[in-house]
């Protein structure tokens, strides 16, 4: 496990290739000094992926629309997305609805077939026991007779694309810190057990915590020296670093 301090564009390519890249770049939607688009990191990240690897990026719909040409130029193809639903959310002065979600979008290299990209099917064990009966034949289906099936209580089903996790307001060490549980889900389904997670905008190191708990190798990079130290301390307190792992 390694956490670097500096510009990800300069440091991260030399630590690849990665099985999974997680990126939570500034969205560029506020007047805060740190909230500025980071140019040039996407093509470097794309080249740092293994052939079966993928890139999960946090953002708002507005930020993805603004950076869509950058993803195309980096030869990255959109695969799927998760809507992270959170409590409370935020409000800007021009909003008419409270923002209680963010997007997490998976991309993969155009040169790699989607079938070859590493993905474990995510399931949830919350299926309800019930009997479902077809009461009336839909007019467009043709001659299909009455039917029924039984759902087993507690059986697995495909995880939903809307995932609800509480945010970390009040206990975060970074203003845009993401919940470890959400990152843990991404790490486990998109990085093989012996794989390497690259965290190009490490922030608080939450993705490193998820990688550590999932047993994956991790390389993170944070440009702010004070935040990098806090993230490093956080990771070291979770499980001690073996000799030579600190960076």
PDB file of N, CA and C in Angstrom, residues 40-80:
ATOM      1  N   UNK A  40      -5.758  16.966 -18.421  1.00  0.00           N
ATOM      2  CA  UNK A  40      -4.691  16.080 -18.870  1.00  0.00           C
ATOM      3  C   UNK A  40      -4.510  14.779 -18.123  1.00  0.00           C
ATOM      4  N   UNK A  41      -5.302  14.527 -17.097  1.00  0.00           N
ATOM      5  CA  UNK A  41      -5.095  13.300 -16.335  1.00  0.00           C
ATOM      6  C   UNK A  41      -5.763  12.088 -16.985  1.00  0.00           C
ATOM      7  N   UNK A  42      -6.842  12.305 -17.737  1.00  0.00           N
ATOM      8  CA  UNK A  42      -7.597  11.186 -18.290  1.00  0.00           C
ATOM      9  C   UNK A  42      -6.801  10.330 -19.281  1.00  0.00           C
ATOM     10  N   UNK A  43      -6.128  10.911 -20.270  1.00  0.00           N
ATOM     11  CA  UNK A  43      -5.352  10.048 -21.176  1.00  0.00           C
ATOM     12  C   UNK A  43      -4.243   9.291 -20.469  1.00  0.00           C
ATOM     13  N   UNK A  44      -3.675   9.893 -19.437  1.00  0.00           N
ATOM     14  CA  UNK A  44      -2.636   9.208 -18.664  1.00  0.00           C
ATOM     15  C   UNK A  44      -3.221   8.037 -17.891  1.00  0.00           C
ATOM     16  N   UNK A  45      -4.410   8.247 -17.322  1.00  0.00           N
ATOM     17  CA  UNK A  45      -5.070   7.172 -16.587  1.00  0.00           C
ATOM     18  C   UNK A  45      -5.466   6.038 -17.527  1.00  0.00           C
ATOM     19  N   UNK A  46      -5.968   6.386 -18.708  1.00  0.00           N
ATOM     20  CA  UNK A  46      -6.371   5.359 -19.668  1.00  0.00           C
ATOM     21  C   UNK A  46      -5.189   4.483 -20.060  1.00  0.00           C
ATOM     22  N   UNK A  47      -4.034   5.100 -20.271  1.00  0.00           N
ATOM     23  CA  UNK A  47      -2.842   4.342 -20.649  1.00  0.00           C
ATOM     24  C   UNK A  47      -2.301   3.507 -19.488  1.00  0.00           C
ATOM     25  N   UNK A  48      -2.656   3.884 -18.262  1.00  0.00           N
ATOM     26  CA  UNK A  48      -2.150   3.177 -17.082  1.00  0.00           C
ATOM     27  C   UNK A  48      -3.029   1.999 -16.679  1.00  0.00           C
ATOM     28  N   UNK A  49      -4.110   1.752 -17.431  1.00  0.00           N
ATOM     29  CA  UNK A  49      -4.993   0.627 -17.128  1.00  0.00           C
ATOM     30  C   UNK A  49      -4.477  -0.654 -17.774  1.00  0.00           C
ATOM     31  N   UNK A  50      -4.673  -1.762 -17.080  1.00  0.00           N
ATOM     32  CA  UNK A  50      -4.432  -3.064 -17.694  1.00  0.00           C
ATOM     33  C   UNK A  50      -5.532  -3.324 -18.730  1.00  0.00           C
ATOM     34  N   UNK A  51      -5.304  -4.220 -19.682  1.00  0.00           N
ATOM     35  CA  UNK A  51      -6.314  -4.476 -20.718  1.00  0.00           C
ATOM     36  C   UNK A  51      -7.688  -4.841 -20.174  1.00  0.00           C
ATOM     37  N   UNK A  52      -7.732  -5.500 -19.019  1.00  0.00           N
ATOM     38  CA  UNK A  52      -9.018  -5.896 -18.431  1.00  0.00           C
ATOM     39  C   UNK A  52      -9.501  -4.888 -17.390  1.00  0.00           C
ATOM     40  N   UNK A  53      -8.778  -3.780 -17.231  1.00  0.00           N
ATOM     41  CA  UNK A  53      -9.087  -2.832 -16.171  1.00  0.00           C
ATOM     42  C   UNK A  53     -10.147  -1.825 -16.556  1.00  0.00           C
ATOM     43  N   UNK A  54     -10.648  -1.101 -15.554  1.00  0.00           N
ATOM     44  CA  UNK A  54     -11.654  -0.073 -15.789  1.00  0.00           C
ATOM     45  C   UNK A  54     -11.430   1.098 -14.850  1.00  0.00           C
ATOM     46  N   UNK A  55     -12.136   2.169 -15.142  1.00  0.00           N
ATOM     47  CA  UNK A  55     -12.002   3.438 -14.433  1.00  0.00           C
ATOM     48  C   UNK A  55     -13.375   3.852 -13.927  1.00  0.00           C
ATOM     49  N   UNK A  56     -13.502   4.028 -12.618  1.00  0.00           N
ATOM     50  CA  UNK A  56     -14.740   4.547 -12.024  1.00  0.00           C
ATOM     51  C   UNK A  56     -14.503   5.992 -11.600  1.00  0.00           C
ATOM     52  N   UNK A  57     -15.366   6.897 -12.074  1.00  0.00           N
ATOM     53  CA  UNK A  57     -15.188   8.328 -11.834  1.00  0.00           C
ATOM     54  C   UNK A  57     -16.428   8.891 -11.152  1.00  0.00           C
ATOM     55  N   UNK A  58     -16.217   9.626 -10.064  1.00  0.00           N
ATOM     56  CA  UNK A  58     -17.299  10.352  -9.402  1.00  0.00           C
ATOM     57  C   UNK A  58     -17.538  11.669 -10.130  1.00  0.00           C
ATOM     58  N   UNK A  59     -18.787  12.126 -10.106  1.00  0.00           N
ATOM     59  CA  UNK A  59     -19.081  13.425 -10.692  1.00  0.00           C
ATOM     60  C   UNK A  59     -20.565  13.712 -10.681  1.00  0.00           C
ATOM     61  N   UNK A  60     -20.907  14.906 -11.105  1.00  0.00           N
ATOM     62  CA  UNK A  60     -22.296  15.288 -11.323  1.00  0.00           C
ATOM     63  C   UNK A  60     -22.594  15.175 -12.813  1.00  0.00           C
ATOM     64  N   UNK A  61     -23.868  15.180 -13.174  1.00  0.00           N
ATOM     65  CA  UNK A  61     -24.216  15.148 -14.592  1.00  0.00           C
ATOM     66  C   UNK A  61     -23.593  16.346 -15.307  1.00  0.00           C
ATOM     67  N   UNK A  62     -23.600  17.478 -14.644  1.00  0.00           N
ATOM     68  CA  UNK A  62     -23.014  18.684 -15.247  1.00  0.00           C
ATOM     69  C   UNK A  62     -21.525  18.506 -15.509  1.00  0.00           C
ATOM     70  N   UNK A  63     -20.813  17.926 -14.564  1.00  0.00           N
ATOM     71  CA  UNK A  63     -19.367  17.752 -14.746  1.00  0.00           C
ATOM     72  C   UNK A  63     -19.066  16.748 -15.850  1.00  0.00           C
ATOM     73  N   UNK A  64     -19.876  15.676 -15.962  1.00  0.00           N
ATOM     74  CA  UNK A  64     -19.647  14.700 -17.023  1.00  0.00           C
ATOM     75  C   UNK A  64     -19.973  15.287 -18.404  1.00  0.00           C
ATOM     76  N   UNK A  65     -20.996  16.109 -18.472  1.00  0.00           N
ATOM     77  CA  UNK A  65     -21.311  16.747 -19.757  1.00  0.00           C
ATOM     78  C   UNK A  65     -20.177  17.685 -20.182  1.00  0.00           C
ATOM     79  N   UNK A  66     -19.591  18.373 -19.201  1.00  0.00           N
ATOM     80  CA  UNK A  66     -18.514  19.306 -19.522  1.00  0.00           C
ATOM     81  C   UNK A  66     -17.243  18.600 -19.958  1.00  0.00           C
ATOM     82  N   UNK A  67     -17.015  17.399 -19.442  1.00  0.00           N
ATOM     83  CA  UNK A  67     -15.764  16.689 -19.728  1.00  0.00           C
ATOM     84  C   UNK A  67     -15.941  15.537 -20.706  1.00  0.00           C
ATOM     85  N   UNK A  68     -17.118  15.392 -21.301  1.00  0.00           N
ATOM     86  CA  UNK A  68     -17.364  14.290 -22.240  1.00  0.00           C
ATOM     87  C   UNK A  68     -16.332  14.240 -23.364  1.00  0.00           C
ATOM     88  N   UNK A  69     -15.938  15.375 -23.956  1.00  0.00           N
ATOM     89  CA  UNK A  69     -14.917  15.308 -25.011  1.00  0.00           C
ATOM     90  C   UNK A  69     -13.582  14.748 -24.513  1.00  0.00           C
ATOM     91  N   UNK A  70     -13.272  14.977 -23.243  1.00  0.00           N
ATOM     92  CA  UNK A  70     -12.011  14.473 -22.686  1.00  0.00           C
ATOM     93  C   UNK A  70     -12.022  12.946 -22.611  1.00  0.00           C
ATOM     94  N   UNK A  71     -13.159  12.372 -22.257  1.00  0.00           N
ATOM     95  CA  UNK A  71     -13.266  10.915 -22.194  1.00  0.00           C
ATOM     96  C   UNK A  71     -13.160  10.310 -23.597  1.00  0.00           C
ATOM     97  N   UNK A  72     -13.804  10.958 -24.566  1.00  0.00           N
ATOM     98  CA  UNK A  72     -13.716  10.458 -25.940  1.00  0.00           C
ATOM     99  C   UNK A  72     -12.291  10.562 -26.466  1.00  0.00           C
ATOM    100  N   UNK A  73     -11.622  11.672 -26.182  1.00  0.00           N
ATOM    101  CA  UNK A  73     -10.248  11.857 -26.645  1.00  0.00           C
ATOM    102  C   UNK A  73      -9.301  10.844 -26.019  1.00  0.00           C
ATOM    103  N   UNK A  74      -9.622  10.399 -24.792  1.00  0.00           N
ATOM    104  CA  UNK A  74      -8.791   9.408 -24.110  1.00  0.00           C
ATOM    105  C   UNK A  74      -9.146   7.984 -24.525  1.00  0.00           C
ATOM    106  N   UNK A  75     -10.056   7.843 -25.498  1.00  0.00           N
ATOM    107  CA  UNK A  75     -10.477   6.528 -26.000  1.00  0.00           C
ATOM    108  C   UNK A  75     -11.066   5.671 -24.888  1.00  0.00           C
ATOM    109  N   UNK A  76     -11.888   6.310 -24.058  1.00  0.00           N
ATOM    110  CA  UNK A  76     -12.585   5.598 -22.988  1.00  0.00           C
ATOM    111  C   UNK A  76     -14.062   5.510 -23.324  1.00  0.00           C
ATOM    112  N   UNK A  77     -14.636   4.354 -23.095  1.00  0.00           N
ATOM    113  CA  UNK A  77     -16.039   4.113 -23.405  1.00  0.00           C
ATOM    114  C   UNK A  77     -16.824   3.947 -22.111  1.00  0.00           C
ATOM    115  N   UNK A  78     -17.996   4.588 -22.050  1.00  0.00           N
ATOM    116  CA  UNK A  78     -18.839   4.458 -20.864  1.00  0.00           C
ATOM    117  C   UNK A  78     -19.479   3.084 -20.826  1.00  0.00           C
ATOM    118  N   UNK A  79     -19.455   2.456 -19.637  1.00  0.00           N
ATOM    119  CA  UNK A  79     -20.019   1.118 -19.482  1.00  0.00           C
ATOM    120  C   UNK A  79     -21.340   1.156 -18.718  1.00  0.00           C
ATOM    121  N   UNK A  80     -21.317   1.708 -17.519  1.00  0.00           N
ATOM    122  CA  UNK A  80     -22.501   1.737 -16.674  1.00  0.00           C
ATOM    123  C   UNK A  80     -22.299   2.776 -15.596  1.00  0.00           C
TER     124      UNK A  80
END
